[in-house]
mmCIF file of C-alpha atoms in Angstrom:
data_model
loop_
_atom_site.group_PDB
_atom_site.id
_atom_site.type_symbol
_atom_site.label_atom_id
_atom_site.label_comp_id
_atom_site.label_asym_id
_atom_site.label_seq_id
_atom_site.Cartn_x
_atom_site.Cartn_y
_atom_site.Cartn_z
ATOM 1 C CA MET A 1 37.107 -11.886 -11.718
ATOM 2 C CA PRO A 2 39.264 -10.844 -8.619
ATOM 3 C CA HIS A 3 42.788 -8.472 -9.300
ATOM 4 C CA ILE A 4 45.800 -11.231 -9.580
ATOM 5 C CA PRO A 5 49.041 -9.234 -8.844
ATOM 6 C CA ASP A 6 51.536 -9.919 -11.503
ATOM 7 C CA ARG A 7 54.277 -10.909 -9.323
ATOM 8 C CA LEU A 8 52.099 -14.305 -9.047
ATOM 9 C CA VAL A 9 51.710 -14.545 -12.797
ATOM 10 C CA THR A 10 55.255 -14.280 -12.955
ATOM 11 C CA TYR A 11 55.617 -17.697 -10.659
ATOM 12 C CA PRO A 12 52.259 -19.198 -11.331
ATOM 13 C CA ILE A 13 53.298 -22.444 -10.758
ATOM 14 C CA GLY A 14 54.227 -21.347 -6.946
ATOM 15 C CA ALA A 15 51.043 -19.398 -6.638
ATOM 16 C CA ALA A 16 49.046 -21.793 -7.968
ATOM 17 C CA GLN A 17 50.299 -24.291 -5.490
ATOM 18 C CA ILE A 18 49.549 -21.965 -2.275
ATOM 19 C CA LEU A 19 45.667 -20.894 -3.639
ATOM 20 C CA ALA A 20 45.153 -24.829 -3.938
ATOM 21 C CA ASN A 21 46.855 -25.421 -0.457
ATOM 22 C CA LYS A 22 44.939 -23.190 0.826
ATOM 23 C CA VAL A 23 40.970 -24.228 -0.790
ATOM 24 C CA ALA A 24 41.760 -28.223 0.415
ATOM 25 C CA HIS A 25 43.132 -26.918 4.226
ATOM 26 C CA ASP A 26 39.804 -24.596 4.792
ATOM 27 C CA MET A 27 37.481 -27.541 3.718
ATOM 28 C CA THR A 28 39.278 -30.049 5.732
ATOM 29 C CA VAL A 29 38.773 -27.733 8.941
ATOM 30 C CA PHE A 30 35.267 -27.203 7.760
ATOM 31 C CA VAL A 31 34.606 -30.872 7.843
ATOM 32 C CA LYS A 32 36.630 -31.672 10.900
ATOM 33 C CA ARG A 33 35.213 -29.450 12.910
ATOM 34 C CA HIS A 34 31.199 -29.150 11.854
ATOM 35 C CA VAL A 35 30.517 -32.616 9.701
ATOM 36 C CA PHE A 36 32.800 -35.282 12.072
ATOM 37 C CA THR A 37 31.626 -33.937 15.373
ATOM 38 C CA ALA A 38 27.709 -34.165 13.919
ATOM 39 C CA LEU A 39 28.276 -37.560 13.532
ATOM 40 C CA THR A 40 25.997 -40.399 15.260
ATOM 41 C CA ASP A 41 29.290 -42.490 15.384
ATOM 42 C CA ASN A 42 32.695 -41.757 13.948
ATOM 43 C CA PRO A 43 34.524 -45.379 14.605
ATOM 44 C CA GLY A 44 37.951 -43.195 15.502
ATOM 45 C CA LEU A 45 38.595 -42.535 11.419
ATOM 46 C CA ASN A 46 39.998 -39.205 10.182
ATOM 47 C CA TRP A 47 40.185 -36.859 7.772
ATOM 48 C CA ARG A 48 42.610 -38.827 5.077
ATOM 49 C CA ASP A 49 40.860 -42.615 6.088
ATOM 50 C CA ILE A 50 37.369 -41.096 5.210
ATOM 51 C CA PHE A 51 39.006 -39.511 2.412
ATOM 52 C CA VAL A 52 40.431 -42.786 1.092
ATOM 53 C CA LEU A 53 37.239 -44.348 1.639
ATOM 54 C CA SER A 54 34.947 -42.041 -0.635
ATOM 55 C CA GLN A 55 37.611 -42.139 -2.704
ATOM 56 C CA ILE A 56 37.252 -46.247 -3.258
ATOM 57 C CA LEU A 57 33.721 -45.769 -2.923
ATOM 58 C CA ARG A 58 34.042 -44.409 -6.969
ATOM 59 C CA TYR A 59 34.845 -47.377 -8.498
ATOM 60 C CA PRO A 60 32.348 -50.834 -7.581
ATOM 61 C CA GLY A 61 34.922 -52.307 -8.809
ATOM 62 C CA GLY A 62 37.463 -51.596 -6.555
ATOM 63 C CA LEU A 63 40.971 -49.919 -6.570
ATOM 64 C CA THR A 64 44.397 -50.983 -5.448
ATOM 65 C CA PRO A 65 46.443 -49.428 -3.250
ATOM 66 C CA ALA A 66 48.554 -47.966 -5.843
ATOM 67 C CA GLU A 67 45.450 -46.472 -7.851
ATOM 68 C CA ILE A 68 44.078 -45.020 -4.906
ATOM 69 C CA SER A 69 47.259 -43.353 -3.918
ATOM 70 C CA GLY A 70 47.398 -41.808 -7.252
ATOM 71 C CA ASN A 71 43.760 -40.542 -7.181
ATOM 72 C CA THR A 72 44.411 -38.734 -3.313
ATOM 73 C CA ARG A 73 48.014 -37.820 -3.914
ATOM 74 C CA LEU A 74 48.350 -39.949 -0.448
ATOM 75 C CA ASP A 75 51.845 -41.247 -0.336
ATOM 76 C CA PRO A 76 51.651 -45.662 -0.442
ATOM 77 C CA ALA A 77 52.527 -45.975 3.243
ATOM 78 C CA THR A 78 49.695 -43.444 4.284
ATOM 79 C CA VAL A 79 47.345 -45.319 2.007
ATOM 80 C CA LEU A 80 48.214 -48.634 3.928
ATOM 81 C CA ARG A 81 47.680 -47.315 7.400
ATOM 82 C CA ALA A 82 44.334 -45.618 6.372
ATOM 83 C CA ASN A 83 43.411 -49.643 4.981
ATOM 84 C CA GLU A 84 44.020 -51.166 7.804
ATOM 85 C CA LYS A 85 41.879 -48.478 9.787
ATOM 86 C CA LEU A 86 39.408 -49.297 7.603
ATOM 87 C CA ARG A 87 39.432 -52.707 7.156
ATOM 88 C CA LYS A 88 39.326 -53.612 11.265
ATOM 89 C CA VAL A 89 36.137 -51.374 11.482
ATOM 90 C CA ARG A 90 34.684 -53.538 8.285
ATOM 91 C CA PHE A 91 34.429 -50.596 5.794
ATOM 92 C CA ILE A 92 36.219 -52.254 3.309
ATOM 93 C CA ILE A 93 37.138 -55.233 1.770
ATOM 94 C CA ILE A 94 40.869 -56.435 0.746
ATOM 95 C CA LEU A 95 40.098 -58.631 -2.101
ATOM 96 C CA GLU A 96 43.835 -60.384 -1.704
ATOM 97 C CA GLN A 97 45.932 -61.784 -4.995
ATOM 98 C CA ALA A 98 47.736 -64.510 -4.912
ATOM 99 C CA PHE A 99 50.854 -63.494 -6.391
ATOM 100 C CA ASP A 100 51.253 -59.834 -6.233
ATOM 101 C CA ALA A 101 50.112 -57.869 -3.095
ATOM 102 C CA ARG A 102 49.896 -54.462 -5.163
ATOM 103 C CA SER A 103 47.290 -56.175 -7.569
ATOM 104 C CA ASN A 104 44.590 -56.345 -4.397
ATOM 105 C CA LEU A 105 41.677 -54.719 -4.808
ATOM 106 C CA ILE A 106 40.286 -52.729 -2.021
ATOM 107 C CA GLN A 107 36.230 -52.567 -1.670
ATOM 108 C CA VAL A 108 34.070 -50.300 -0.038
ATOM 109 C CA THR A 109 31.356 -52.629 2.004
ATOM 110 C CA PRO A 110 27.694 -52.118 2.825
ATOM 111 C CA GLU A 111 28.689 -51.038 6.186
ATOM 112 C CA GLY A 112 31.070 -48.338 4.895
ATOM 113 C CA ALA A 113 28.847 -46.869 2.675
ATOM 114 C CA GLU A 114 26.175 -46.753 4.713
ATOM 115 C CA PHE A 115 29.137 -44.399 6.610
ATOM 116 C CA LEU A 116 29.698 -42.152 4.216
ATOM 117 C CA GLN A 117 26.314 -41.389 3.167
ATOM 118 C CA GLU A 118 25.423 -39.823 6.943
ATOM 119 C CA LEU A 119 28.750 -38.624 5.980
ATOM 120 C CA PHE A 120 27.686 -36.861 2.873
ATOM 121 C CA GLN A 121 24.134 -36.344 4.142
ATOM 122 C CA THR A 122 25.488 -34.401 7.686
ATOM 123 C CA TYR A 123 28.121 -32.291 5.077
ATOM 124 C CA LEU A 124 24.925 -31.028 3.242
ATOM 125 C CA SER A 125 23.426 -30.007 6.215
ATOM 126 C CA LYS A 126 26.019 -28.072 7.578
ATOM 127 C CA GLN A 127 26.431 -26.429 3.839
ATOM 128 C CA ALA A 128 22.897 -25.336 3.267
ATOM 129 C CA THR A 129 23.721 -23.722 6.242
ATOM 130 C CA VAL A 130 26.322 -21.856 5.847
ATOM 131 C CA LEU A 131 25.379 -20.187 2.076
ATOM 132 C CA GLU A 132 21.769 -19.377 3.686
ATOM 133 C CA ASN A 133 23.451 -17.859 5.978
ATOM 134 C CA LEU A 134 27.226 -16.254 4.993
ATOM 135 C CA LEU A 135 27.781 -17.047 1.400
ATOM 136 C CA PRO A 136 25.572 -17.000 -2.212
ATOM 137 C CA ARG A 137 24.916 -20.020 -3.594
ATOM 138 C CA LEU A 138 26.552 -20.655 -7.027
ATOM 139 C CA GLY A 139 24.812 -21.341 -10.275
ATOM 140 C CA LYS A 140 24.690 -24.078 -12.171
ATOM 141 C CA GLN A 141 26.806 -23.053 -14.901
ATOM 142 C CA GLU A 142 29.000 -21.161 -13.299
ATOM 143 C CA ILE A 143 29.794 -24.934 -11.143
ATOM 144 C CA ARG A 144 30.619 -26.713 -14.573
ATOM 145 C CA ASP A 145 32.962 -24.076 -15.381
ATOM 146 C CA ILE A 146 34.703 -23.519 -11.905
ATOM 147 C CA PHE A 147 34.694 -27.547 -12.030
ATOM 148 C CA GLU A 148 36.433 -27.778 -15.514
ATOM 149 C CA THR A 149 38.938 -24.913 -14.502
ATOM 150 C CA CYS A 150 40.244 -26.447 -11.559
ATOM 151 C CA LEU A 151 41.095 -29.645 -13.950
ATOM 152 C CA ASP A 152 42.409 -27.879 -16.489
ATOM 153 C CA ILE A 153 44.670 -26.946 -14.063
ATOM 154 C CA GLN A 154 44.596 -30.074 -12.237
ATOM 155 C CA GLU A 155 46.207 -31.763 -16.016
ATOM 156 C CA HIS A 156 48.907 -29.476 -16.040
ATOM 157 C CA ALA A 157 49.770 -29.641 -12.670
ATOM 158 C CA GLU A 158 49.560 -33.686 -13.133
ATOM 159 C CA GLN A 159 51.670 -33.796 -15.946
ATOM 160 C CA LEU A 160 54.647 -31.710 -14.250
ATOM 161 C CA SER A 161 54.426 -34.204 -11.305
ATOM 162 C CA ALA A 162 54.725 -36.788 -13.502
ATOM 163 C CA LEU A 163 58.467 -35.065 -15.399
ATOM 164 C CA SER A 164 61.479 -36.942 -13.394
ATOM 165 C CA PRO A 165 64.831 -35.570 -12.039
ATOM 166 C CA SER A 166 66.745 -36.771 -15.484
ATOM 167 C CA GLY A 167 63.828 -35.003 -17.752
ATOM 168 C CA LYS A 168 61.943 -38.198 -18.504
ATOM 169 C CA VAL A 169 57.945 -38.085 -18.437
ATOM 170 C CA ARG A 170 56.197 -40.544 -16.615
ATOM 171 C CA ARG A 171 52.907 -40.220 -18.289
ATOM 172 C CA GLN A 172 50.003 -41.055 -16.236
ATOM 173 C CA ASN A 173 46.567 -39.162 -17.543
ATOM 174 C CA ARG A 174 44.237 -39.490 -14.266
ATOM 175 C CA THR A 175 42.549 -36.302 -15.068
ATOM 176 C CA ALA A 176 40.989 -38.300 -17.976
ATOM 177 C CA TYR A 177 39.624 -40.297 -15.115
ATOM 178 C CA SER A 178 38.468 -37.227 -13.343
ATOM 179 C CA ARG A 179 36.312 -35.342 -16.466
ATOM 180 C CA ALA A 180 34.670 -38.708 -17.278
ATOM 181 C CA ALA A 181 34.025 -38.176 -13.412
ATOM 182 C CA LEU A 182 32.563 -34.533 -13.846
ATOM 183 C CA GLN A 183 30.815 -35.781 -16.562
ATOM 184 C CA ASP A 184 28.525 -38.895 -15.797
ATOM 185 C CA SER A 185 27.503 -37.237 -11.784
ATOM 186 C CA PHE A 186 27.415 -33.416 -12.425
ATOM 187 C CA ASP A 187 24.251 -33.653 -10.819
ATOM 188 C CA ASP A 188 26.023 -34.787 -7.577
ATOM 189 C CA PHE A 189 28.863 -33.465 -7.333
ATOM 190 C CA GLN A 190 26.870 -29.641 -8.116
ATOM 191 C CA ARG A 191 25.871 -30.806 -4.765
ATOM 192 C CA PHE A 192 28.328 -29.738 -2.563
ATOM 193 C CA PRO A 193 30.683 -27.998 -5.213
ATOM 194 C CA GLU A 194 33.364 -26.534 -2.377
ATOM 195 C CA PHE A 195 33.732 -30.406 -1.758
ATOM 196 C CA VAL A 196 34.672 -31.658 -4.517
ATOM 197 C CA LEU A 197 36.581 -28.801 -5.140
ATOM 198 C CA GLN A 198 38.783 -29.202 -1.776
ATOM 199 C CA VAL A 199 39.445 -32.735 -3.601
ATOM 200 C CA TYR A 200 40.450 -31.002 -7.152
ATOM 201 C CA CYS A 201 42.797 -28.419 -5.377
ATOM 202 C CA ARG A 202 44.241 -31.020 -3.240
ATOM 203 C CA ARG A 203 45.731 -32.931 -5.985
ATOM 204 C CA ILE A 204 46.486 -29.887 -7.776
ATOM 205 C CA SER A 205 48.708 -28.483 -4.958
ATOM 206 C CA ASN A 206 50.505 -32.134 -4.041
ATOM 207 C CA ASP A 207 51.128 -31.713 -7.265
ATOM 208 C CA TYR A 208 52.866 -28.656 -8.325
ATOM 209 C CA MET A 209 54.626 -29.206 -4.695
ATOM 210 C CA SER A 210 56.149 -32.349 -6.409
ATOM 211 C CA PHE A 211 57.008 -30.632 -9.794
ATOM 212 C CA LEU A 212 58.560 -27.824 -7.451
ATOM 213 C CA LYS A 213 60.494 -30.178 -4.954
ATOM 214 C CA THR A 214 62.285 -32.243 -7.586
ATOM 215 C CA HIS A 215 62.807 -29.500 -10.157
ATOM 216 C CA ALA A 216 63.124 -26.002 -7.862
ATOM 217 C CA MET A 217 63.680 -26.501 -4.258
ATOM 218 C CA SER A 218 66.405 -29.460 -4.529
ATOM 219 C CA LYS A 219 68.510 -27.069 -6.322
ATOM 220 C CA MET A 220 68.905 -24.362 -3.785
ATOM 221 C CA SER A 221 72.689 -23.851 -2.678
ATOM 222 C CA ASP A 222 71.711 -24.244 1.310
ATOM 223 C CA LYS A 223 70.401 -27.388 2.100
ATOM 224 C CA GLN A 224 68.460 -25.542 4.754
ATOM 225 C CA LEU A 225 66.491 -24.122 2.514
ATOM 226 C CA ARG A 226 65.385 -27.414 0.428
ATOM 227 C CA LYS A 227 62.768 -27.854 2.883
ATOM 228 C CA PRO A 228 59.489 -26.241 2.224
ATOM 229 C CA ARG A 229 58.286 -25.606 5.224
ATOM 230 C CA GLU A 230 60.833 -22.686 6.077
ATOM 231 C CA LEU A 231 61.374 -22.520 2.086
ATOM 232 C CA LEU A 232 57.864 -21.017 1.137
ATOM 233 C CA THR A 233 57.721 -18.931 4.892
ATOM 234 C CA LEU A 234 60.692 -17.173 3.425
ATOM 235 C CA MET A 235 58.649 -16.765 0.263
ATOM 236 C CA THR A 236 55.954 -15.644 2.454
ATOM 237 C CA LEU A 237 57.533 -13.103 3.988
ATOM 238 C CA GLU A 238 58.852 -11.555 1.233
ATOM 239 C CA HIS A 239 55.529 -11.352 -0.136
ATOM 240 C CA MET A 240 54.044 -9.600 2.525
ATOM 241 C CA THR A 241 53.951 -5.980 2.106
ATOM 242 C CA HIS A 242 54.171 -5.047 5.763
ATOM 243 C CA ASP A 243 56.311 -6.274 8.383
ATOM 244 C CA ALA A 244 54.740 -9.571 9.403
ATOM 245 C CA THR A 245 54.890 -12.054 11.869
ATOM 246 C CA ALA A 246 55.424 -15.394 12.316
ATOM 247 C CA MET A 247 51.369 -15.468 12.739
ATOM 248 C CA ASP A 248 50.735 -13.777 9.833
ATOM 249 C CA VAL A 249 52.370 -16.501 7.814
ATOM 250 C CA ALA A 250 50.854 -19.076 9.523
ATOM 251 C CA LYS A 251 47.100 -17.746 8.632
ATOM 252 C CA LEU A 252 48.348 -17.097 4.865
ATOM 253 C CA MET A 253 50.237 -20.349 4.257
ATOM 254 C CA ARG A 254 47.146 -22.048 6.563
ATOM 255 C CA TYR A 255 50.295 -23.726 8.779
ATOM 256 C CA ASP A 256 49.591 -24.711 12.330
ATOM 257 C CA PRO A 257 51.323 -21.621 14.475
ATOM 258 C CA ALA A 258 54.025 -23.693 16.074
ATOM 259 C CA THR A 259 55.267 -25.526 12.607
ATOM 260 C CA THR A 260 56.007 -21.178 11.505
ATOM 261 C CA SER A 261 57.457 -20.997 14.843
ATOM 262 C CA ARG A 262 60.271 -23.614 14.231
ATOM 263 C CA ALA A 263 60.734 -22.452 10.178
ATOM 264 C CA VAL A 264 60.870 -18.903 11.687
ATOM 265 C CA SER A 265 63.125 -20.214 14.134
ATOM 266 C CA ILE A 266 65.558 -22.521 11.667
ATOM 267 C CA LEU A 267 65.505 -19.026 9.530
ATOM 268 C CA SER A 268 66.221 -16.570 11.986
ATOM 269 C CA GLU A 269 69.604 -18.770 13.223
ATOM 270 C CA ALA A 270 70.686 -19.105 9.550
ATOM 271 C CA GLY A 271 70.740 -15.498 9.544
ATOM 272 C CA TYR A 272 67.876 -15.118 6.917
ATOM 273 C CA THR A 273 65.505 -13.044 9.282
ATOM 274 C CA LYS A 274 65.642 -10.792 11.904
ATOM 275 C CA PRO A 275 62.691 -9.832 14.499
ATOM 276 C CA LEU A 276 62.197 -5.758 14.816
ATOM 277 C CA SER A 277 63.414 -4.808 18.215
ATOM 278 C CA GLY A 278 60.974 -3.606 21.172
ATOM 279 C CA TYR A 279 58.093 -5.444 20.565
ATOM 280 C CA ALA A 280 56.051 -8.016 22.666
ATOM 281 C CA ALA A 281 58.025 -11.357 24.496
ATOM 282 C CA ASP A 282 55.770 -13.825 22.201
ATOM 283 C CA ASP A 283 58.004 -14.515 19.639
ATOM 284 C CA ARG A 284 55.081 -15.740 17.261
ATOM 285 C CA LYS A 285 54.073 -12.032 17.224
ATOM 286 C CA LYS A 286 57.460 -10.046 16.496
ATOM 287 C CA PRO A 287 57.417 -8.478 13.502
ATOM 288 C CA LEU A 288 60.405 -10.307 11.365
ATOM 289 C CA ILE A 289 62.146 -8.578 8.562
ATOM 290 C CA ILE A 290 64.543 -10.647 5.469
ATOM 291 C CA SER A 291 67.617 -9.991 5.945
ATOM 292 C CA GLU A 292 70.134 -9.317 2.393
ATOM 293 C CA LYS A 293 70.376 -12.702 3.266
ATOM 294 C CA GLY A 294 67.259 -14.007 2.899
ATOM 295 C CA MET A 295 66.810 -11.624 -0.151
ATOM 296 C CA GLN A 296 69.829 -13.273 -2.261
ATOM 297 C CA ALA A 297 67.638 -16.523 -1.253
ATOM 298 C CA VAL A 298 64.132 -15.399 -2.545
ATOM 299 C CA GLN A 299 66.270 -14.097 -5.982
ATOM 300 C CA GLU A 300 67.609 -17.327 -6.136
ATOM 301 C CA TYR A 301 64.868 -19.426 -5.492
ATOM 302 C CA SER A 302 62.456 -17.082 -8.209
ATOM 303 C CA ALA A 303 65.149 -17.940 -10.967
ATOM 304 C CA LEU A 304 65.033 -21.837 -9.973
ATOM 305 C CA MET A 305 61.295 -21.548 -10.624
ATOM 306 C CA ILE A 306 61.572 -19.955 -13.852
ATOM 307 C CA ASN A 307 63.858 -21.976 -15.305
ATOM 308 C CA ALA A 308 62.215 -25.188 -13.742
ATOM 309 C CA GLN A 309 58.826 -23.605 -15.935
ATOM 310 C CA THR A 310 60.801 -22.502 -19.123
ATOM 311 C CA MET A 311 62.172 -26.802 -18.520
ATOM 312 C CA ALA A 312 58.480 -27.614 -18.502
ATOM 313 C CA ASN A 313 57.535 -25.780 -21.366
ATOM 314 C CA GLU A 314 60.320 -26.939 -23.311
ATOM 315 C CA ARG A 315 59.446 -30.856 -22.467
ATOM 316 C CA ILE A 316 56.015 -31.279 -21.353
ATOM 317 C CA SER A 317 53.037 -28.789 -21.346
ATOM 318 C CA GLY A 318 54.251 -25.541 -23.634
ATOM 319 C CA GLU A 319 53.648 -22.590 -22.825
ATOM 320 C CA ARG A 320 50.688 -21.269 -21.481
ATOM 321 C CA SER A 321 48.681 -17.841 -22.475
ATOM 322 C CA GLN A 322 49.207 -14.824 -19.852
ATOM 323 C CA ALA A 323 45.302 -14.654 -20.473
ATOM 324 C CA GLU A 324 45.002 -18.559 -19.455
ATOM 325 C CA ILE A 325 47.027 -18.013 -16.529
ATOM 326 C CA VAL A 326 45.035 -15.429 -15.139
ATOM 327 C CA LYS A 327 41.844 -17.070 -15.518
ATOM 328 C CA GLN A 328 43.366 -20.324 -13.707
ATOM 329 C CA LEU A 329 45.062 -18.246 -10.923
ATOM 330 C CA GLY A 330 41.241 -16.045 -10.339
ATOM 331 C CA VAL A 331 39.256 -18.968 -10.446
ATOM 332 C CA LEU A 332 41.522 -20.245 -6.981
ATOM 333 C CA TYR A 333 41.187 -17.065 -5.922
ATOM 334 C CA PHE A 334 37.942 -17.085 -6.097
ATOM 335 C CA ILE A 335 37.150 -20.224 -4.453
ATOM 336 C CA GLY A 336 39.071 -19.567 -1.919
ATOM 337 C CA ASN A 337 38.080 -16.523 -0.795
ATOM 338 C CA ARG A 338 34.581 -19.348 -0.271
ATOM 339 C CA THR A 339 36.287 -21.284 1.614
ATOM 340 C CA GLU A 340 38.108 -19.242 3.809
ATOM 341 C CA GLY A 341 34.244 -18.549 4.567
ATOM 342 C CA PHE A 342 33.793 -22.076 4.993
ATOM 343 C CA ALA A 343 36.588 -22.003 7.741
ATOM 344 C CA SER A 344 36.240 -19.655 9.094
ATOM 345 C CA ILE A 345 33.131 -21.008 11.163
ATOM 346 C CA ARG A 346 34.767 -21.243 15.020
ATOM 347 C CA PRO A 347 33.604 -24.818 16.534
ATOM 348 C CA GLY A 348 29.887 -24.744 17.898
ATOM 349 C CA LYS A 349 28.716 -21.542 15.681
ATOM 350 C CA LEU A 350 27.088 -23.306 12.692
ATOM 351 C CA ALA A 351 23.693 -24.514 13.650
#
């Protein structure tokens, strides 16, 4: 179990959101670099399209667009675009309901199932090379323990995301379906655990972020800091123990450099950060320091996160023990260290 800094335990929702986002991002990078490029034929589908297709495949009776959105945590418009692309390449069929388009059933065609079978076989081949050369394989019980811990985190995140601004709970326990799928399909899931964990962590990250946006970020006094990009960049700079650059933030947060540069520029113009003088002209490599105004914003958001956690504990989940929080963050740390190994392999470097 890795050591978890006390400050992360103080803000477990924010810490878990960031750690889970790293896992989801790193495995997406691996799949894009090494799996998509090795397929014999990919008819212009991106990761989100294939993510949607793989979720539909698990339900032979089909899913409605709303169910796909709930399972993937993708917004309805994104699901609609993905479904249209998948329909055009004949990987899905849409069983339309005459009186309610929201009840349309989406099913995978034999062609779509065949495409996914090739994708998963390719993934398993690439994964085997990574585990043989870079990382140890996980044992069966170890995989089960990690899966079950992640589903505990997912259930907590799902509960929080169901809490409306007014304090009402719109409960949808989709994690129950995830637990049932784990029991039914564990033998298949354990063949490629990092891929499955990527799905769990994407849900965790999106649900916790939904909660934080609604109950903490939206209450920041400066409207510029109600956007995750700027606020999380500022929080990351404050978290780092050394003089950090925009490139350091991009690496830690899994942002692309251009996105981080825009955030740093906005923060600097607003007086929340300032670069140290005497460094290279490339703004991405200039060490940044947080101003007094920036520290006040960090303290404001930290207080809002604690208030949101307290409110959520009272309304939904009850207070979790420190031991439980440490265990869950430790598992996310452990997964993140492994998936970072997957993401670190450059294109062309995996046989």
